[in-house]
PDB file of C-alpha atoms in Angstrom:
ATOM      1  CA  UNK A   1      -3.763  -5.909  26.879  1.00 55.00           C
ATOM      2  CA  UNK A   2      -3.786  -9.437  25.424  1.00 55.00           C
ATOM      3  CA  UNK A   3      -4.696  -8.068  21.980  1.00 54.00           C
ATOM      4  CA  UNK A   4      -1.849  -5.585  22.126  1.00 63.00           C
ATOM      5  CA  UNK A   5       0.585  -8.366  23.092  1.00 60.00           C
ATOM      6  CA  UNK A   6      -0.467 -10.338  20.005  1.00 57.00           C
ATOM      7  CA  UNK A   7       0.059  -7.281  17.780  1.00 61.00           C
ATOM      8  CA  UNK A   8       3.516  -6.732  19.280  1.00 61.00           C
ATOM      9  CA  UNK A   9       4.400 -10.362  18.600  1.00 58.00           C
ATOM     10  CA  UNK A  10       3.200 -10.103  14.994  1.00 58.00           C
ATOM     11  CA  UNK A  11       5.302  -6.969  14.531  1.00 62.00           C
ATOM     12  CA  UNK A  12       8.395  -8.727  15.873  1.00 60.00           C
ATOM     13  CA  UNK A  13       7.803 -11.663  13.541  1.00 55.00           C
ATOM     14  CA  UNK A  14       7.456  -9.350  10.529  1.00 56.00           C
ATOM     15  CA  UNK A  15      10.761  -7.716  11.442  1.00 56.00           C
ATOM     16  CA  UNK A  16      12.453 -11.088  11.674  1.00 54.00           C
ATOM     17  CA  UNK A  17      13.218 -10.730  15.370  1.00 60.00           C
ATOM     18  CA  UNK A  18      11.638 -14.024  16.388  1.00 60.00           C
ATOM     19  CA  UNK A  19      11.556 -17.447  14.714  1.00 55.00           C
ATOM     20  CA  UNK A  20       8.148 -18.803  13.756  1.00 56.00           C
ATOM     21  CA  UNK A  21       8.076 -22.154  15.539  1.00 62.00           C
ATOM     22  CA  UNK A  22       5.280 -24.718  15.564  1.00 67.00           C
ATOM     23  CA  UNK A  23       6.463 -26.398  18.726  1.00 82.00           C
ATOM     24  CA  UNK A  24       6.668 -25.447  22.390  1.00 92.00           C
ATOM     25  CA  UNK A  25      10.040 -24.139  23.510  1.00 96.00           C
ATOM     26  CA  UNK A  26      12.178 -25.626  26.278  1.00 97.00           C
ATOM     27  CA  UNK A  27      12.890 -22.665  28.546  1.00 98.00           C
ATOM     28  CA  UNK A  28      15.079 -22.496  31.632  1.00 98.00           C
ATOM     29  CA  UNK A  29      14.057 -19.803  34.116  1.00 98.00           C
ATOM     30  CA  UNK A  30      17.264 -19.474  36.102  1.00 98.00           C
ATOM     31  CA  UNK A  31      17.504 -18.303  39.711  1.00 97.00           C
ATOM     32  CA  UNK A  32      13.738 -18.218  40.146  1.00 96.00           C
ATOM     33  CA  UNK A  33      12.080 -19.895  43.117  1.00 94.00           C
ATOM     34  CA  UNK A  34       8.735 -18.052  42.886  1.00 94.00           C
ATOM     35  CA  UNK A  35       7.860 -19.545  39.452  1.00 96.00           C
ATOM     36  CA  UNK A  36       6.259 -16.244  38.376  1.00 96.00           C
ATOM     37  CA  UNK A  37       7.914 -16.272  34.944  1.00 97.00           C
ATOM     38  CA  UNK A  38       7.903 -20.046  34.593  1.00 98.00           C
ATOM     39  CA  UNK A  39       4.128 -20.134  35.118  1.00 97.00           C
ATOM     40  CA  UNK A  40       3.542 -17.323  32.613  1.00 97.00           C
ATOM     41  CA  UNK A  41       5.477 -19.369  30.041  1.00 97.00           C
ATOM     42  CA  UNK A  42       3.627 -22.569  30.966  1.00 96.00           C
ATOM     43  CA  UNK A  43       0.319 -20.811  30.332  1.00 95.00           C
ATOM     44  CA  UNK A  44       1.577 -20.155  26.805  1.00 92.00           C
ATOM     45  CA  UNK A  45       2.139 -23.880  26.309  1.00 93.00           C
ATOM     46  CA  UNK A  46       5.906 -23.942  26.723  1.00 96.00           C
ATOM     47  CA  UNK A  47       8.033 -26.476  28.576  1.00 97.00           C
ATOM     48  CA  UNK A  48       9.397 -24.045  31.153  1.00 98.00           C
ATOM     49  CA  UNK A  49      11.249 -24.980  34.325  1.00 98.00           C
ATOM     50  CA  UNK A  50      12.285 -22.725  37.176  1.00 98.00           C
ATOM     51  CA  UNK A  51      15.693 -23.451  38.674  1.00 98.00           C
ATOM     52  CA  UNK A  52      17.191 -22.316  41.965  1.00 97.00           C
ATOM     53  CA  UNK A  53      19.303 -23.652  44.815  1.00 96.00           C
ATOM     54  CA  UNK A  54      16.236 -23.054  47.000  1.00 94.00           C
ATOM     55  CA  UNK A  55      13.027 -25.086  46.849  1.00 96.00           C
ATOM     56  CA  UNK A  56      10.209 -23.377  45.001  1.00 96.00           C
ATOM     57  CA  UNK A  57       7.575 -21.328  46.796  1.00 93.00           C
ATOM     58  CA  UNK A  58       5.359 -21.775  43.724  1.00 94.00           C
ATOM     59  CA  UNK A  59       2.549 -24.269  43.334  1.00 95.00           C
ATOM     60  CA  UNK A  60       4.275 -26.649  40.916  1.00 97.00           C
ATOM     61  CA  UNK A  61       7.390 -28.293  42.381  1.00 97.00           C
ATOM     62  CA  UNK A  62       7.300 -30.781  39.486  1.00 98.00           C
ATOM     63  CA  UNK A  63       8.333 -27.881  37.240  1.00 98.00           C
ATOM     64  CA  UNK A  64      11.177 -26.766  39.483  1.00 98.00           C
ATOM     65  CA  UNK A  65      14.816 -27.868  39.380  1.00 98.00           C
ATOM     66  CA  UNK A  66      16.509 -27.414  42.750  1.00 98.00           C
ATOM     67  CA  UNK A  67      20.149 -27.145  41.760  1.00 98.00           C
ATOM     68  CA  UNK A  68      22.961 -24.763  40.890  1.00 98.00           C
ATOM     69  CA  UNK A  69      21.817 -23.503  37.487  1.00 98.00           C
ATOM     70  CA  UNK A  70      25.364 -23.794  36.123  1.00 98.00           C
ATOM     71  CA  UNK A  71      24.834 -27.563  36.194  1.00 98.00           C
ATOM     72  CA  UNK A  72      21.800 -27.204  33.929  1.00 98.00           C
ATOM     73  CA  UNK A  73      23.037 -24.955  31.126  1.00 98.00           C
ATOM     74  CA  UNK A  74      23.885 -27.774  28.698  1.00 97.00           C
ATOM     75  CA  UNK A  75      20.486 -29.498  28.739  1.00 97.00           C
ATOM     76  CA  UNK A  76      19.385 -28.462  25.223  1.00 96.00           C
ATOM     77  CA  UNK A  77      17.345 -25.386  26.169  1.00 98.00           C
ATOM     78  CA  UNK A  78      15.892 -23.116  23.481  1.00 97.00           C
ATOM     79  CA  UNK A  79      15.895 -20.103  25.810  1.00 98.00           C
ATOM     80  CA  UNK A  80      17.059 -19.007  29.236  1.00 98.00           C
ATOM     81  CA  UNK A  81      15.611 -16.144  31.258  1.00 98.00           C
ATOM     82  CA  UNK A  82      17.835 -15.560  34.288  1.00 98.00           C
ATOM     83  CA  UNK A  83      17.345 -13.578  37.491  1.00 97.00           C
ATOM     84  CA  UNK A  84      20.731 -13.852  39.248  1.00 96.00           C
ATOM     85  CA  UNK A  85      20.975 -12.621  42.860  1.00 93.00           C
ATOM     86  CA  UNK A  86      21.764  -8.912  42.994  1.00 90.00           C
ATOM     87  CA  UNK A  87      22.958  -8.639  46.624  1.00 86.00           C
ATOM     88  CA  UNK A  88      26.564  -7.835  45.682  1.00 86.00           C
ATOM     89  CA  UNK A  89      25.853  -6.222  42.309  1.00 90.00           C
ATOM     90  CA  UNK A  90      23.593  -3.247  43.012  1.00 80.00           C
ATOM     91  CA  UNK A  91      24.755   0.350  43.162  1.00 72.00           C
ATOM     92  CA  UNK A  92      23.183   0.659  46.607  1.00 64.00           C
ATOM     93  CA  UNK A  93      25.667  -1.929  47.878  1.00 57.00           C
ATOM     94  CA  UNK A  94      28.686   0.188  46.972  1.00 60.00           C
ATOM     95  CA  UNK A  95      28.709   1.794  50.409  1.00 59.00           C
ATOM     96  CA  UNK A  96      29.841  -1.514  51.926  1.00 59.00           C
ATOM     97  CA  UNK A  97      32.341  -2.484  49.241  1.00 63.00           C
ATOM     98  CA  UNK A  98      35.329  -1.485  51.385  1.00 69.00           C
ATOM     99  CA  UNK A  99      34.876  -4.866  53.063  1.00 79.00           C
ATOM    100  CA  UNK A 100      37.279  -7.402  51.420  1.00 86.00           C
ATOM    101  CA  UNK A 101      34.729 -10.191  51.901  1.00 88.00           C
ATOM    102  CA  UNK A 102      32.070  -8.248  50.004  1.00 84.00           C
ATOM    103  CA  UNK A 103      34.587  -7.418  47.276  1.00 88.00           C
ATOM    104  CA  UNK A 104      35.262 -11.136  46.905  1.00 92.00           C
ATOM    105  CA  UNK A 105      31.532 -11.886  46.757  1.00 92.00           C
ATOM    106  CA  UNK A 106      31.063  -9.226  44.080  1.00 92.00           C
ATOM    107  CA  UNK A 107      33.806 -10.788  41.960  1.00 94.00           C
ATOM    108  CA  UNK A 108      32.120 -14.191  42.340  1.00 96.00           C
ATOM    109  CA  UNK A 109      28.765 -12.691  41.365  1.00 95.00           C
ATOM    110  CA  UNK A 110      30.239 -11.117  38.219  1.00 97.00           C
ATOM    111  CA  UNK A 111      31.897 -14.412  37.276  1.00 97.00           C
ATOM    112  CA  UNK A 112      28.499 -16.076  37.627  1.00 98.00           C
ATOM    113  CA  UNK A 113      26.929 -13.468  35.311  1.00 98.00           C
ATOM    114  CA  UNK A 114      29.629 -14.036  32.679  1.00 98.00           C
ATOM    115  CA  UNK A 115      28.989 -17.782  32.754  1.00 98.00           C
ATOM    116  CA  UNK A 116      25.274 -17.210  32.242  1.00 98.00           C
ATOM    117  CA  UNK A 117      25.958 -14.867  29.324  1.00 98.00           C
ATOM    118  CA  UNK A 118      28.216 -17.467  27.691  1.00 98.00           C
ATOM    119  CA  UNK A 119      25.783 -20.355  28.165  1.00 98.00           C
ATOM    120  CA  UNK A 120      25.300 -22.578  25.086  1.00 98.00           C
ATOM    121  CA  UNK A 121      21.707 -21.413  24.648  1.00 98.00           C
ATOM    122  CA  UNK A 122      20.415 -19.611  21.549  1.00 96.00           C
ATOM    123  CA  UNK A 123      18.227 -17.029  23.292  1.00 97.00           C
ATOM    124  CA  UNK A 124      19.207 -15.493  26.616  1.00 98.00           C
ATOM    125  CA  UNK A 125      17.804 -12.731  28.808  1.00 98.00           C
ATOM    126  CA  UNK A 126      19.460 -11.726  32.071  1.00 98.00           C
ATOM    127  CA  UNK A 127      17.626  -9.428  34.486  1.00 97.00           C
ATOM    128  CA  UNK A 128      19.120  -7.330  37.285  1.00 96.00           C
ATOM    129  CA  UNK A 129      18.668  -3.910  38.897  1.00 93.00           C
ATOM    130  CA  UNK A 130      20.960  -1.030  37.967  1.00 92.00           C
ATOM    131  CA  UNK A 131      24.408  -2.018  39.213  1.00 92.00           C
ATOM    132  CA  UNK A 132      27.981  -2.921  38.438  1.00 94.00           C
ATOM    133  CA  UNK A 133      27.236  -5.319  35.570  1.00 96.00           C
ATOM    134  CA  UNK A 134      26.922  -2.224  33.379  1.00 95.00           C
ATOM    135  CA  UNK A 135      30.498  -1.110  34.103  1.00 94.00           C
ATOM    136  CA  UNK A 136      32.222  -4.434  34.794  1.00 95.00           C
ATOM    137  CA  UNK A 137      30.810  -6.327  31.808  1.00 96.00           C
ATOM    138  CA  UNK A 138      28.612  -4.204  29.536  1.00 96.00           C
ATOM    139  CA  UNK A 139      25.639  -1.875  29.558  1.00 97.00           C
ATOM    140  CA  UNK A 140      22.162  -3.441  29.428  1.00 97.00           C
ATOM    141  CA  UNK A 141      20.280  -3.635  26.154  1.00 98.00           C
ATOM    142  CA  UNK A 142      17.161  -2.227  27.794  1.00 97.00           C
ATOM    143  CA  UNK A 143      15.838  -0.803  31.064  1.00 97.00           C
ATOM    144  CA  UNK A 144      12.144  -1.306  31.814  1.00 97.00           C
ATOM    145  CA  UNK A 145       9.780  -0.478  34.670  1.00 96.00           C
ATOM    146  CA  UNK A 146       6.842  -2.486  36.101  1.00 95.00           C
ATOM    147  CA  UNK A 147       4.544   0.450  35.348  1.00 95.00           C
ATOM    148  CA  UNK A 148       5.250  -0.080  31.618  1.00 97.00           C
ATOM    149  CA  UNK A 149       3.243  -3.305  31.925  1.00 96.00           C
ATOM    150  CA  UNK A 150       0.296  -2.407  34.134  1.00 94.00           C
ATOM    151  CA  UNK A 151       1.762  -2.695  37.648  1.00 92.00           C
ATOM    152  CA  UNK A 152       1.553   0.292  39.984  1.00 90.00           C
ATOM    153  CA  UNK A 153       5.226   0.183  40.886  1.00 90.00           C
ATOM    154  CA  UNK A 154       8.590   1.624  39.995  1.00 90.00           C
ATOM    155  CA  UNK A 155      11.678  -0.610  39.871  1.00 91.00           C
ATOM    156  CA  UNK A 156      14.381   0.009  37.288  1.00 92.00           C
ATOM    157  CA  UNK A 157      14.950  -3.370  35.664  1.00 94.00           C
ATOM    158  CA  UNK A 158      17.916  -3.922  33.351  1.00 97.00           C
ATOM    159  CA  UNK A 159      17.853  -6.558  30.622  1.00 98.00           C
ATOM    160  CA  UNK A 160      20.869  -8.049  28.855  1.00 98.00           C
ATOM    161  CA  UNK A 161      19.600  -9.794  25.723  1.00 98.00           C
ATOM    162  CA  UNK A 162      20.905 -12.343  23.233  1.00 97.00           C
ATOM    163  CA  UNK A 163      18.781 -13.006  20.133  1.00 96.00           C
ATOM    164  CA  UNK A 164      15.705 -11.496  21.789  1.00 96.00           C
ATOM    165  CA  UNK A 165      13.905  -8.201  21.010  1.00 95.00           C
ATOM    166  CA  UNK A 166      13.338  -5.367  23.432  1.00 96.00           C
ATOM    167  CA  UNK A 167      10.160  -5.671  25.456  1.00 96.00           C
ATOM    168  CA  UNK A 168       7.518  -3.211  24.310  1.00 96.00           C
ATOM    169  CA  UNK A 169       5.207  -1.579  26.907  1.00 96.00           C
ATOM    170  CA  UNK A 170       1.749  -3.113  27.030  1.00 95.00           C
ATOM    171  CA  UNK A 171      -0.163  -1.020  29.563  1.00 94.00           C
ATOM    172  CA  UNK A 172       1.479   2.185  30.734  1.00 94.00           C
ATOM    173  CA  UNK A 173       0.548   3.440  34.184  1.00 93.00           C
ATOM    174  CA  UNK A 174       0.892   7.204  34.586  1.00 92.00           C
ATOM    175  CA  UNK A 175       3.868   8.010  36.822  1.00 86.00           C
ATOM    176  CA  UNK A 176       1.645  10.421  38.756  1.00 86.00           C
ATOM    177  CA  UNK A 177      -0.385   7.423  39.906  1.00 87.00           C
ATOM    178  CA  UNK A 178       2.561   5.521  41.380  1.00 86.00           C
ATOM    179  CA  UNK A 179       2.456   5.100  45.158  1.00 84.00           C
ATOM    180  CA  UNK A 180       5.328   6.161  47.420  1.00 83.00           C
ATOM    181  CA  UNK A 181       6.041   6.218  51.129  1.00 83.00           C
ATOM    182  CA  UNK A 182       7.736   9.250  52.705  1.00 84.00           C
ATOM    183  CA  UNK A 183       9.491   8.398  55.964  1.00 78.00           C
ATOM    184  CA  UNK A 184      12.171   9.747  58.247  1.00 83.00           C
ATOM    185  CA  UNK A 185      15.394   7.744  58.386  1.00 83.00           C
ATOM    186  CA  UNK A 186      16.651   8.135  61.969  1.00 84.00           C
ATOM    187  CA  UNK A 187      20.043   6.598  61.182  1.00 81.00           C
ATOM    188  CA  UNK A 188      20.798   8.959  58.314  1.00 79.00           C
ATOM    189  CA  UNK A 189      18.740  11.783  59.845  1.00 84.00           C
ATOM    190  CA  UNK A 190      16.898  12.681  56.688  1.00 86.00           C
ATOM    191  CA  UNK A 191      13.569  12.175  54.960  1.00 88.00           C
ATOM    192  CA  UNK A 192      13.388   9.456  52.357  1.00 82.00           C
ATOM    193  CA  UNK A 193      10.947   8.458  49.634  1.00 83.00           C
ATOM    194  CA  UNK A 194      10.573   4.862  48.509  1.00 76.00           C
ATOM    195  CA  UNK A 195       8.081   3.028  46.295  1.00 78.00           C
ATOM    196  CA  UNK A 196       5.321   1.778  48.569  1.00 74.00           C
ATOM    197  CA  UNK A 197       5.741  -1.889  47.544  1.00 68.00           C
ATOM    198  CA  UNK A 198       9.428  -1.683  48.459  1.00 70.00           C
ATOM    199  CA  UNK A 199       8.825   0.097  51.767  1.00 73.00           C
ATOM    200  CA  UNK A 200       6.231  -2.454  52.910  1.00 77.00           C
ATOM    201  CA  UNK A 201       8.892  -5.178  52.911  1.00 69.00           C
ATOM    202  CA  UNK A 202      11.206  -3.387  55.358  1.00 76.00           C
ATOM    203  CA  UNK A 203       9.792  -5.082  58.473  1.00 77.00           C
ATOM    204  CA  UNK A 204      10.086  -8.612  57.084  1.00 73.00           C
ATOM    205  CA  UNK A 205      12.911 -10.976  57.947  1.00 78.00           C
ATOM    206  CA  UNK A 206      16.074 -10.613  55.873  1.00 72.00           C
ATOM    207  CA  UNK A 207      15.335 -13.674  53.737  1.00 73.00           C
ATOM    208  CA  UNK A 208      11.668 -12.819  53.219  1.00 72.00           C
ATOM    209  CA  UNK A 209      12.449  -9.172  52.450  1.00 71.00           C
ATOM    210  CA  UNK A 210      15.033 -10.230  49.886  1.00 72.00           C
ATOM    211  CA  UNK A 211      12.561 -12.636  48.291  1.00 71.00           C
ATOM    212  CA  UNK A 212       9.750 -10.072  48.080  1.00 68.00           C
ATOM    213  CA  UNK A 213      11.932  -7.309  46.689  1.00 70.00           C
ATOM    214  CA  UNK A 214      13.525  -9.556  44.069  1.00 73.00           C
ATOM    215  CA  UNK A 215      10.287 -11.142  42.803  1.00 81.00           C
ATOM    216  CA  UNK A 216       9.409 -10.355  39.193  1.00 90.00           C
ATOM    217  CA  UNK A 217       6.270  -8.279  38.720  1.00 93.00           C
ATOM    218  CA  UNK A 218       3.496 -10.144  36.948  1.00 95.00           C
ATOM    219  CA  UNK A 219       3.194  -7.616  34.127  1.00 96.00           C
ATOM    220  CA  UNK A 220       6.850  -8.033  33.158  1.00 97.00           C
ATOM    221  CA  UNK A 221       6.542 -11.831  33.421  1.00 97.00           C
ATOM    222  CA  UNK A 222       3.535 -11.779  31.099  1.00 97.00           C
ATOM    223  CA  UNK A 223       5.327  -9.526  28.618  1.00 97.00           C
ATOM    224  CA  UNK A 224       8.315 -11.877  28.526  1.00 97.00           C
ATOM    225  CA  UNK A 225       6.038 -14.855  27.895  1.00 96.00           C
ATOM    226  CA  UNK A 226       3.970 -13.018  25.271  1.00 94.00           C
ATOM    227  CA  UNK A 227       6.699 -11.205  23.370  1.00 96.00           C
ATOM    228  CA  UNK A 228       9.646 -13.601  23.462  1.00 96.00           C
ATOM    229  CA  UNK A 229       7.763 -16.672  22.244  1.00 92.00           C
ATOM    230  CA  UNK A 230       5.486 -17.315  19.290  1.00 74.00           C
ATOM    231  CA  UNK A 231       4.145 -20.825  19.817  1.00 56.00           C
ATOM    232  CA  UNK A 232       0.364 -21.050  20.195  1.00 50.00           C
ATOM    233  CA  UNK A 233      -0.835 -24.583  21.021  1.00 52.00           C
ATOM    234  CA  UNK A 234      -3.735 -25.821  18.920  1.00 43.00           C
ATOM    235  CA  UNK A 235      -5.299 -27.740  21.770  1.00 39.00           C
ATOM    236  CA  UNK A 236      -6.412 -26.228  25.056  1.00 39.00           C
ATOM    237  CA  UNK A 237      -3.453 -25.684  27.366  1.00 37.00           C
ATOM    238  CA  UNK A 238      -3.318 -27.209  30.794  1.00 37.00           C
ATOM    239  CA  UNK A 239      -4.793 -24.873  33.361  1.00 35.00           C
ATOM    240  CA  UNK A 240      -2.209 -23.438  35.724  1.00 34.00           C
ATOM    241  CA  UNK A 241      -3.450 -23.047  39.286  1.00 36.00           C
TER     242      UNK A 241
END
């Protein structure tokens, strides 16, 4: 998979989609407390920082900025990869949008997205599930799945891109191999089918369930780090625990 990632990067360079830089990039990973993407970028030698209003659950708090990311947008970043909260933006939340309070929260969430899109940063990627961003602002540039990148999971992931190429699949998992859970929903009185990884989080607390279901899959994180950057440090990179 690593060899294929290098070939993809070379192809993008030949097409002029990425600059050939001989220095590490300063990258802001917005709305990420897990550090999954930040660590993938760090392993590539880049100066990546996660940023969230919550403290990090990752292993490197020294590479985490605990703050409203809007306060950090003007800090001379080369790239931003953002994972804004989707609570009020997903299609599945439409059933509760008759509530004026939720309508207000959705408007605030969309305003936040617009500010991220207009950030003074050359390269921007914004990730979110299928939701109202597509109709309220614009359609995504790409929709990917974790199983495009070696993870046995299905989760439609939209990407809004600025000066970045589409991610190319690195290790396709056959859809027939994906794991699902069939269960009977007593409230709605019907059978349901959900991806197994998603179903397993249903018995967690609200905060923990939200964290697990919003975490970026490692395959996608690796693809972002491999395909959206070109710097290869000459010396051995610091080992990431």
